[in-house]
mmCIF file of C-alpha atoms (C1' of nucleotides) in Angstrom:
data_model
loop_
_atom_site.group_PDB
_atom_site.id
_atom_site.type_symbol
_atom_site.label_atom_id
_atom_site.label_comp_id
_atom_site.label_asym_id
_atom_site.label_seq_id
_atom_site.Cartn_x
_atom_site.Cartn_y
_atom_site.Cartn_z
ATOM 1 C CA MET A 1 -0.019 -0.025 0.008
ATOM 2 C CA SER A 2 1.627 3.182 -1.074
ATOM 3 C CA THR A 3 -0.552 5.355 1.187
ATOM 4 C CA PRO A 4 -0.418 4.337 4.906
ATOM 5 C CA PRO A 5 -3.789 3.785 6.507
ATOM 6 C CA ASP A 6 -3.349 6.320 9.320
ATOM 7 C CA LEU A 7 -2.283 9.305 7.295
ATOM 8 C CA PRO A 8 -2.959 12.605 9.179
ATOM 9 C CA PRO A 9 -6.241 14.240 8.018
ATOM 10 C CA GLU A 10 -4.400 17.085 6.247
ATOM 11 C CA ALA A 11 -2.459 14.604 4.198
ATOM 12 C CA ILE A 12 -5.625 12.720 3.370
ATOM 13 C CA VAL A 13 -7.145 15.966 2.096
ATOM 14 C CA THR A 14 -4.145 16.641 -0.149
ATOM 15 C CA GLU A 15 -3.842 13.179 -1.492
ATOM 16 C CA LEU A 16 -7.591 12.794 -2.110
ATOM 17 C CA THR A 17 -7.799 16.211 -3.775
ATOM 18 C CA MET A 18 -4.891 15.451 -6.087
ATOM 19 C CA ALA A 19 -5.999 11.927 -6.951
ATOM 20 C CA VAL A 20 -9.574 13.015 -7.788
ATOM 21 C CA GLY A 21 -8.367 15.971 -9.837
ATOM 22 C CA GLN A 22 -5.976 13.806 -11.779
ATOM 23 C CA LEU A 23 -8.619 11.145 -12.472
ATOM 24 C CA LEU A 24 -11.066 13.722 -13.650
ATOM 25 C CA ARG A 25 -8.578 15.343 -16.071
ATOM 26 C CA ARG A 26 -7.572 11.983 -17.321
ATOM 27 C CA LEU A 27 -11.173 11.045 -17.961
ATOM 28 C CA ARG A 28 -11.815 14.323 -19.730
ATOM 29 C CA SER A 29 -8.687 13.932 -21.833
ATOM 30 C CA GLU A 30 -9.790 10.469 -22.885
ATOM 31 C CA THR A 31 -13.182 11.690 -23.885
ATOM 32 C CA ASN A 32 -14.294 11.062 -27.440
ATOM 33 C CA PRO A 33 -14.191 14.581 -28.944
ATOM 34 C CA ASP A 34 -17.412 14.313 -30.887
ATOM 35 C CA GLY A 35 -19.325 12.799 -28.024
ATOM 36 C CA LEU A 36 -21.025 14.489 -25.081
ATOM 37 C CA SER A 37 -19.124 16.920 -22.961
ATOM 38 C CA TRP A 38 -18.433 16.062 -19.316
ATOM 39 C CA SER A 39 -21.139 18.146 -17.806
ATOM 40 C CA GLN A 40 -23.645 17.099 -20.471
ATOM 41 C CA SER A 41 -23.040 13.462 -19.816
ATOM 42 C CA THR A 42 -23.244 13.734 -16.042
ATOM 43 C CA ALA A 43 -26.471 15.706 -16.387
ATOM 44 C CA LEU A 44 -27.881 12.963 -18.655
ATOM 45 C CA ALA A 45 -26.843 10.286 -16.307
ATOM 46 C CA ARG A 46 -28.578 12.038 -13.473
ATOM 47 C CA LEU A 47 -31.788 12.477 -15.467
ATOM 48 C CA GLU A 48 -31.685 8.783 -16.384
ATOM 49 C CA ARG A 49 -31.194 7.739 -12.765
ATOM 50 C CA GLY A 50 -33.634 10.223 -11.175
ATOM 51 C CA GLY A 51 -36.323 10.816 -13.808
ATOM 52 C CA PRO A 52 -37.645 14.297 -14.641
ATOM 53 C CA THR A 53 -35.857 16.876 -12.568
ATOM 54 C CA THR A 54 -35.773 20.671 -12.189
ATOM 55 C CA THR A 55 -32.835 22.838 -13.066
ATOM 56 C CA ALA A 56 -32.365 23.760 -9.392
ATOM 57 C CA ASP A 57 -32.321 20.189 -8.205
ATOM 58 C CA LEU A 58 -29.836 19.094 -10.847
ATOM 59 C CA ALA A 59 -27.682 22.139 -9.999
ATOM 60 C CA ARG A 60 -27.737 21.127 -6.304
ATOM 61 C CA ALA A 61 -26.857 17.530 -7.098
ATOM 62 C CA GLU A 62 -23.882 18.566 -9.240
ATOM 63 C CA ALA A 63 -22.788 21.321 -6.963
ATOM 64 C CA VAL A 64 -23.069 24.072 -9.616
ATOM 65 C CA LYS A 65 -25.157 27.263 -9.742
ATOM 66 C CA PRO A 66 -28.620 27.012 -11.329
ATOM 67 C CA GLN A 67 -27.453 29.359 -14.173
ATOM 68 C CA SER A 68 -24.616 26.958 -14.990
ATOM 69 C CA MET A 69 -26.938 23.956 -15.085
ATOM 70 C CA GLY A 70 -29.361 25.991 -17.164
ATOM 71 C CA ALA A 71 -26.660 26.496 -19.794
ATOM 72 C CA THR A 72 -25.884 22.802 -19.901
ATOM 73 C CA LEU A 73 -29.587 21.916 -20.166
ATOM 74 C CA ALA A 74 -30.222 24.520 -22.856
ATOM 75 C CA GLU A 75 -27.413 22.955 -24.943
ATOM 76 C CA LEU A 76 -28.844 19.476 -24.410
ATOM 77 C CA GLU A 77 -32.284 20.701 -25.394
ATOM 78 C CA ARG A 78 -30.859 22.287 -28.566
ATOM 79 C CA GLU A 79 -29.418 18.940 -29.407
ATOM 80 C CA GLY A 80 -32.754 17.222 -28.862
ATOM 81 C CA LEU A 81 -31.510 15.024 -25.974
ATOM 82 C CA VAL A 82 -33.769 16.455 -23.277
ATOM 83 C CA MET A 83 -37.225 17.998 -23.285
ATOM 84 C CA ARG A 84 -38.859 20.440 -20.930
ATOM 85 C CA HIS A 85 -42.229 19.771 -19.293
ATOM 86 C CA PRO A 86 -44.317 22.110 -17.125
ATOM 87 C CA HIS A 87 -44.372 21.339 -13.366
ATOM 88 C CA PRO A 88 -47.903 20.040 -12.554
ATOM 89 C CA THR A 89 -48.447 22.402 -9.587
ATOM 90 C CA ASP A 90 -45.766 25.031 -9.562
ATOM 91 C CA GLY A 91 -45.690 27.352 -12.600
ATOM 92 C CA ARG A 92 -42.191 28.570 -11.844
ATOM 93 C CA GLN A 93 -40.532 25.166 -12.160
ATOM 94 C CA VAL A 94 -39.611 23.370 -15.305
ATOM 95 C CA LEU A 95 -39.021 19.608 -15.335
ATOM 96 C CA PHE A 96 -36.355 18.269 -17.738
ATOM 97 C CA ALA A 97 -36.564 14.678 -18.999
ATOM 98 C CA LEU A 98 -34.533 12.572 -21.392
ATOM 99 C CA THR A 99 -35.924 12.160 -24.931
ATOM 100 C CA GLY A 100 -35.615 8.909 -26.765
ATOM 101 C CA ALA A 101 -32.640 10.394 -28.535
ATOM 102 C CA GLY A 102 -31.212 11.301 -25.168
ATOM 103 C CA VAL A 103 -31.549 7.782 -23.851
ATOM 104 C CA GLU A 104 -29.781 6.402 -26.893
ATOM 105 C CA ALA A 105 -27.087 9.096 -26.892
ATOM 106 C CA ARG A 106 -26.426 8.312 -23.289
ATOM 107 C CA ARG A 107 -25.901 4.651 -24.007
ATOM 108 C CA LYS A 108 -23.987 4.866 -27.246
ATOM 109 C CA ARG A 109 -21.803 7.857 -26.660
ATOM 110 C CA SER A 110 -21.060 7.136 -23.067
ATOM 111 C CA ALA A 111 -20.016 3.589 -23.907
ATOM 112 C CA ALA A 112 -17.385 5.027 -26.239
ATOM 113 C CA LYS A 113 -16.255 7.617 -23.738
ATOM 114 C CA GLN A 114 -15.904 5.123 -20.920
ATOM 115 C CA LYS A 115 -13.910 2.580 -22.817
ATOM 116 C CA TRP A 116 -10.698 3.899 -21.384
ATOM 117 C CA LEU A 117 -11.910 3.744 -17.763
ATOM 118 C CA LEU A 118 -13.234 0.195 -18.245
ATOM 119 C CA ALA A 119 -9.834 -0.836 -19.521
ATOM 120 C CA ALA A 120 -8.107 0.883 -16.594
ATOM 121 C CA LEU A 121 -10.455 -0.904 -14.168
ATOM 122 C CA GLY A 122 -9.343 -4.156 -15.751
ATOM 123 C CA GLY A 123 -5.887 -3.291 -14.444
ATOM 124 C CA LEU A 124 -7.124 -3.735 -10.849
ATOM 125 C CA ASP A 125 -7.603 -7.219 -9.336
ATOM 126 C CA ALA A 126 -10.970 -8.347 -7.928
ATOM 127 C CA ASP A 127 -10.187 -7.334 -4.373
ATOM 128 C CA GLU A 128 -8.951 -3.941 -5.514
ATOM 129 C CA GLN A 129 -12.021 -3.421 -7.544
ATOM 130 C CA ARG A 130 -14.270 -4.278 -4.572
ATOM 131 C CA LEU A 131 -12.274 -1.891 -2.411
ATOM 132 C CA LEU A 132 -12.731 0.871 -4.929
ATOM 133 C CA VAL A 133 -16.422 0.247 -5.305
ATOM 134 C CA SER A 134 -16.947 0.332 -1.596
ATOM 135 C CA ALA A 135 -15.182 3.685 -1.477
ATOM 136 C CA ILE A 136 -17.609 5.256 -3.970
ATOM 137 C CA PRO A 137 -20.453 5.833 -1.464
ATOM 138 C CA LEU A 138 -17.950 7.379 0.894
ATOM 139 C CA ILE A 139 -16.816 9.850 -1.795
ATOM 140 C CA ARG A 140 -20.458 10.615 -2.355
ATOM 141 C CA ARG A 141 -21.062 11.250 1.236
ATOM 142 C CA LEU A 142 -18.106 13.636 1.366
ATOM 143 C CA SER A 143 -19.610 15.503 -1.593
ATOM 144 C CA GLU A 144 -23.002 15.759 0.089
ATOM 145 C CA ALA A 145 -21.743 16.781 3.564
ATOM 146 C CA ASP A 146 -23.041 20.107 4.872
ATOM 147 C CA MET B 1 -23.508 -0.484 1.764
ATOM 148 C CA SER B 2 -25.407 1.520 -0.743
ATOM 149 C CA THR B 3 -23.274 0.266 -3.687
ATOM 150 C CA PRO B 4 -23.102 -3.516 -3.849
ATOM 151 C CA PRO B 5 -19.550 -4.917 -4.060
ATOM 152 C CA ASP B 6 -20.044 -6.847 -7.310
ATOM 153 C CA LEU B 7 -21.504 -4.073 -9.504
ATOM 154 C CA PRO B 8 -20.966 -4.749 -13.188
ATOM 155 C CA PRO B 9 -18.028 -2.812 -14.602
ATOM 156 C CA GLU B 10 -20.157 -0.474 -16.678
ATOM 157 C CA ALA B 11 -22.026 0.576 -13.493
ATOM 158 C CA ILE B 12 -18.709 1.033 -11.649
ATOM 159 C CA VAL B 13 -17.611 3.372 -14.405
ATOM 160 C CA THR B 14 -20.802 5.441 -14.181
ATOM 161 C CA GLU B 15 -20.857 5.568 -10.403
ATOM 162 C CA LEU B 16 -17.191 6.417 -10.060
ATOM 163 C CA THR B 17 -17.357 9.028 -12.740
ATOM 164 C CA MET B 18 -20.321 10.762 -11.162
ATOM 165 C CA ALA B 19 -18.943 10.528 -7.615
ATOM 166 C CA VAL B 20 -15.602 11.949 -8.666
ATOM 167 C CA GLY B 21 -17.134 14.719 -10.681
ATOM 168 C CA GLN B 22 -19.486 15.728 -7.873
ATOM 169 C CA LEU B 23 -16.661 15.794 -5.303
ATOM 170 C CA LEU B 24 -14.501 17.892 -7.557
ATOM 171 C CA ARG B 25 -17.205 20.452 -8.150
ATOM 172 C CA ARG B 26 -18.035 20.506 -4.461
ATOM 173 C CA LEU B 27 -14.372 21.083 -3.674
ATOM 174 C CA ARG B 28 -14.146 23.875 -6.195
ATOM 175 C CA SER B 29 -17.360 25.475 -5.018
ATOM 176 C CA GLU B 30 -16.042 25.465 -1.431
ATOM 177 C CA THR B 31 -12.827 27.187 -2.519
ATOM 178 C CA ASN B 32 -11.908 30.407 -0.892
ATOM 179 C CA PRO B 33 -12.583 32.916 -3.704
ATOM 180 C CA ASP B 34 -9.500 35.032 -3.059
ATOM 181 C CA GLY B 35 -7.211 32.034 -2.738
ATOM 182 C CA LEU B 36 -5.527 29.892 -5.305
ATOM 183 C CA SER B 37 -7.468 28.426 -8.145
ATOM 184 C CA TRP B 38 -7.862 24.685 -8.483
ATOM 185 C CA SER B 39 -5.162 24.141 -11.002
ATOM 186 C CA GLN B 40 -2.800 26.543 -9.361
ATOM 187 C CA SER B 41 -3.081 24.811 -6.061
ATOM 188 C CA THR B 42 -2.572 21.273 -7.469
ATOM 189 C CA ALA B 43 0.440 22.524 -9.374
ATOM 190 C CA LEU B 44 1.909 24.003 -6.216
ATOM 191 C CA ALA B 45 1.168 20.807 -4.362
ATOM 192 C CA ARG B 46 2.979 18.793 -6.959
ATOM 193 C CA LEU B 47 5.965 21.110 -6.832
ATOM 194 C CA GLU B 48 6.121 20.798 -3.101
ATOM 195 C CA ARG B 49 5.994 17.058 -3.224
ATOM 196 C CA GLY B 50 8.331 16.488 -6.200
ATOM 197 C CA GLY B 51 10.789 19.369 -6.028
ATOM 198 C CA PRO B 52 11.797 21.417 -9.150
ATOM 199 C CA THR B 53 9.935 20.062 -12.216
ATOM 200 C CA THR B 54 9.624 20.894 -15.834
ATOM 201 C CA THR B 55 6.472 22.105 -17.526
ATOM 202 C CA ALA B 56 6.212 18.927 -19.512
ATOM 203 C CA ASP B 57 6.512 16.618 -16.479
ATOM 204 C CA LEU B 58 3.946 18.570 -14.539
ATOM 205 C CA ALA B 59 1.627 18.480 -17.551
ATOM 206 C CA ARG B 60 1.982 14.728 -17.782
ATOM 207 C CA ALA B 61 1.279 14.288 -14.067
ATOM 208 C CA GLU B 62 -1.806 16.353 -14.236
ATOM 209 C CA ALA B 63 -2.972 14.955 -17.575
ATOM 210 C CA VAL B 64 -3.129 18.315 -19.323
ATOM 211 C CA LYS B 65 -1.296 19.606 -22.389
ATOM 212 C CA PRO B 66 2.059 21.346 -21.854
ATOM 213 C CA GLN B 67 0.588 24.664 -23.107
ATOM 214 C CA SER B 68 -2.186 24.490 -20.418
ATOM 215 C CA MET B 69 0.355 23.824 -17.681
ATOM 216 C CA GLY B 70 2.496 26.644 -19.093
ATOM 217 C CA ALA B 71 -0.371 29.095 -18.641
ATOM 218 C CA THR B 72 -0.940 27.951 -15.009
ATOM 219 C CA LEU B 73 2.806 28.279 -14.238
ATOM 220 C CA ALA B 74 3.021 31.631 -15.947
ATOM 221 C CA GLU B 75 0.252 32.875 -13.701
ATOM 222 C CA LEU B 76 1.962 31.445 -10.562
ATOM 223 C CA GLU B 77 5.156 33.063 -11.632
ATOM 224 C CA ARG B 78 3.423 36.433 -12.104
ATOM 225 C CA GLU B 79 2.176 36.089 -8.494
ATOM 226 C CA GLY B 80 5.660 35.315 -7.295
ATOM 227 C CA LEU B 81 4.826 31.837 -6.078
ATOM 228 C CA VAL B 82 7.119 29.935 -8.345
ATOM 229 C CA MET B 83 10.475 30.703 -9.975
ATOM 230 C CA ARG B 84 12.071 29.342 -13.058
ATOM 231 C CA HIS B 85 15.638 27.879 -13.109
ATOM 232 C CA PRO B 86 17.657 26.775 -16.089
ATOM 233 C CA HIS B 87 18.100 23.026 -16.516
ATOM 234 C CA PRO B 88 21.729 22.136 -15.718
ATOM 235 C CA THR B 89 22.380 20.174 -18.959
ATOM 236 C CA ASP B 90 19.481 20.719 -21.290
ATOM 237 C CA GLY B 91 19.064 24.288 -22.528
ATOM 238 C CA ARG B 92 15.524 23.627 -23.717
ATOM 239 C CA GLN B 93 14.078 22.694 -20.415
ATOM 240 C CA VAL B 94 13.009 24.976 -17.612
ATOM 241 C CA LEU B 95 12.661 23.874 -14.018
ATOM 242 C CA PHE B 96 10.028 25.399 -11.910
ATOM 243 C CA ALA B 97 10.301 25.543 -8.102
ATOM 244 C CA LEU B 98 8.308 27.022 -5.270
ATOM 245 C CA THR B 99 9.487 30.350 -3.881
ATOM 246 C CA GLY B 100 9.280 31.094 -0.144
ATOM 247 C CA ALA B 101 6.012 32.923 -0.850
ATOM 248 C CA GLY B 102 4.782 29.849 -2.748
ATOM 249 C CA VAL B 103 5.494 27.619 0.181
ATOM 250 C CA GLU B 104 3.684 29.948 2.516
ATOM 251 C CA ALA B 105 0.748 30.468 0.147
ATOM 252 C CA ARG B 106 0.419 26.792 -0.252
ATOM 253 C CA ARG B 107 0.252 26.317 3.509
ATOM 254 C CA LYS B 108 -1.957 29.197 4.430
ATOM 255 C CA ARG B 109 -4.422 29.339 1.520
ATOM 256 C CA SER B 110 -4.722 25.710 1.146
ATOM 257 C CA ALA B 111 -5.505 25.251 4.813
ATOM 258 C CA ALA B 112 -8.388 27.686 4.303
ATOM 259 C CA LYS B 113 -9.557 25.942 1.142
ATOM 260 C CA GLN B 114 -9.436 22.513 2.639
ATOM 261 C CA LYS B 115 -11.299 23.372 5.821
ATOM 262 C CA TRP B 116 -14.522 22.074 4.304
ATOM 263 C CA LEU B 117 -13.059 18.770 3.214
ATOM 264 C CA LEU B 118 -11.459 18.239 6.616
ATOM 265 C CA ALA B 119 -14.838 18.746 8.200
ATOM 266 C CA ALA B 120 -16.478 16.371 5.734
ATOM 267 C CA LEU B 121 -13.872 13.757 6.501
ATOM 268 C CA GLY B 122 -14.764 14.151 10.137
ATOM 269 C CA GLY B 123 -18.174 12.799 9.169
ATOM 270 C CA LEU B 124 -16.693 9.395 8.330
ATOM 271 C CA ASP B 125 -15.782 7.016 11.140
ATOM 272 C CA ALA B 126 -12.319 5.582 11.505
ATOM 273 C CA ASP B 127 -12.923 2.454 9.435
ATOM 274 C CA GLU B 128 -14.458 4.489 6.693
ATOM 275 C CA GLN B 129 -11.550 6.886 6.674
ATOM 276 C CA ARG B 130 -9.157 3.946 6.393
ATOM 277 C CA LEU B 131 -11.176 2.524 3.548
ATOM 278 C CA LEU B 132 -11.203 5.815 1.720
ATOM 279 C CA VAL B 133 -7.449 6.263 2.216
ATOM 280 C CA SER B 134 -6.653 2.837 0.875
ATOM 281 C CA ALA B 135 -8.722 3.574 -2.241
ATOM 282 C CA ILE B 136 -6.609 6.707 -3.047
ATOM 283 C CA PRO B 137 -3.717 4.768 -4.567
ATOM 284 C CA LEU B 138 -6.193 2.785 -6.661
ATOM 285 C CA ILE B 139 -7.683 5.996 -8.027
ATOM 286 C CA ARG B 140 -4.201 7.147 -8.819
ATOM 287 C CA ARG B 141 -3.384 3.870 -10.578
ATOM 288 C CA LEU B 142 -6.502 4.291 -12.726
ATOM 289 C CA SER B 143 -5.384 7.838 -13.629
ATOM 290 C CA GLU B 144 -1.941 6.564 -14.621
ATOM 291 C CA ALA B 145 -3.059 3.542 -16.602
ATOM 292 C CA ASP B 146 -1.990 3.455 -20.251
ATOM 293 C "C1'" DT C 1 -40.772 38.212 0.179
ATOM 294 C "C1'" DA C 2 -38.746 33.999 -1.457
ATOM 295 C "C1'" DT C 3 -37.956 30.891 -5.160
ATOM 296 C "C1'" DT C 4 -37.393 29.406 -10.129
ATOM 297 C "C1'" DG C 5 -35.590 30.340 -14.066
ATOM 298 C "C1'" DT C 6 -33.444 33.541 -17.821
ATOM 299 C "C1'" DT C 7 -30.211 36.769 -19.939
ATOM 300 C "C1'" DA C 8 -25.815 39.141 -20.092
ATOM 301 C "C1'" DT C 9 -21.113 39.181 -19.106
ATOM 302 C "C1'" DA C 10 -16.593 37.730 -17.519
ATOM 303 C "C1'" DC C 11 -13.082 34.584 -15.797
ATOM 304 C "C1'" DT C 12 -10.659 30.025 -15.554
ATOM 305 C "C1'" DC C 13 -9.246 25.941 -17.626
ATOM 306 C "C1'" DT C 14 -8.010 23.563 -21.377
ATOM 307 C "C1'" DA C 15 -7.310 22.598 -26.337
ATOM 308 C "C1'" DT C 16 -5.278 23.127 -31.117
ATOM 309 C "C1'" DA C 17 -2.141 25.361 -34.242
ATOM 310 C "C1'" DA C 18 1.985 27.763 -35.471
ATOM 311 C "C1'" DC C 19 6.306 29.267 -34.003
ATOM 312 C "C1'" DT C 20 11.351 29.467 -31.822
ATOM 313 C "C1'" DA C 21 15.219 27.386 -29.630
ATOM 314 C "C1'" DT C 22 17.876 23.547 -28.306
ATOM 315 C "C1'" DA C 23 19.297 18.553 -28.704
ATOM 316 C "C1'" DT D 1 14.304 15.341 -36.839
ATOM 317 C "C1'" DA D 2 12.597 15.444 -32.285
ATOM 318 C "C1'" DT D 3 11.696 17.773 -28.013
ATOM 319 C "C1'" DA D 4 10.729 21.844 -24.712
ATOM 320 C "C1'" DG D 5 8.638 25.766 -24.428
ATOM 321 C "C1'" DT D 6 5.957 30.080 -26.079
ATOM 322 C "C1'" DT D 7 2.302 32.758 -28.199
ATOM 323 C "C1'" DA D 8 -2.254 33.259 -30.277
ATOM 324 C "C1'" DT D 9 -6.776 31.900 -30.498
ATOM 325 C "C1'" DA D 10 -10.989 29.384 -29.373
ATOM 326 C "C1'" DG D 11 -14.353 26.634 -26.808
ATOM 327 C "C1'" DA D 12 -16.394 24.655 -22.574
ATOM 328 C "C1'" DG D 13 -17.640 25.289 -17.879
ATOM 329 C "C1'" DT D 14 -18.757 28.045 -14.343
ATOM 330 C "C1'" DA D 15 -19.525 32.361 -11.687
ATOM 331 C "C1'" DT D 16 -21.875 36.901 -10.520
ATOM 332 C "C1'" DA D 17 -25.344 40.352 -11.352
ATOM 333 C "C1'" DA D 18 -29.731 41.937 -12.906
ATOM 334 C "C1'" DC D 19 -34.174 40.679 -14.296
ATOM 335 C "C1'" DA D 20 -39.075 38.461 -14.919
ATOM 336 C "C1'" DA D 21 -42.534 35.346 -13.441
ATOM 337 C "C1'" DT D 22 -44.770 32.687 -9.901
ATOM 338 C "C1'" DA D 23 -45.593 31.253 -5.035
#
DNA sequence: TATTGTTATACTCTATAACTATA
DNA sequence: TATAGTTATAGAGTATAACAATA
């Protein structure tokens, strides 16, 4: 193990920050250029997982400002991958949902984009994969902490 | 465990991608606005860990193009946080190193920036922290895979 | 008043392309 | 030729500020 288990908290912060930043940039650099952008594809993934969702809720989930998510959704709408629906009871809100094309784009393009990460995962043995998978909910809990 | 240990690889890819993206954005959104930017602070961290380094090596480590790292380093140099030194044997290369101000900036500002993540880590129990720490080298190995 | 969303504008990060200098 | 770095330019992602509509 190259990182000792009882690292002081400050070191954990630095190591985790750098590792996450590095993985994200690597993921982005491996992205198929004619596919979906990073924020487009995570927004689509969230719509697929959570069903129709408002701009504000998506923004909260992704830790960006509503205006930023609005721009991402506007682009996805222009490409025909999401559609807006009126909220049944609140006239201010707009629900966004995947279109058929959105579902297909999500499957096809994201398969291409994720080829590299799949291959990289193959470089971990079964125990390491299990360890990594069990760390995912912890990363999510960190992201969602107050 | 909210993510079962034997998730199919495609699901691992999606979950990991989303979790890492979410954590990164949360980290960035918690950043002290008058502090160092994300790429500035990871570049400083790498210089502190690795000593004087060339633009190209830093770019490789961070998975960005040399021109992008060059822009980050130029900004850090303008702020007096790094200095350039000639390479002893190769006239093409330039070694960048932290200045005294850079070391101090790294400590002070990054302490402020990382306050949130430290607090979030405190929300994990000891076993969870150990699990997360042991996943860090795995994330790094993914990032460095061919 | 508070919340949802939009429009306008600017800054950061990163990329590609074209160039210079050194090996 | 190949490599390290620089300069110029462009696009994506996100932020803040100001606004309109609805609750």
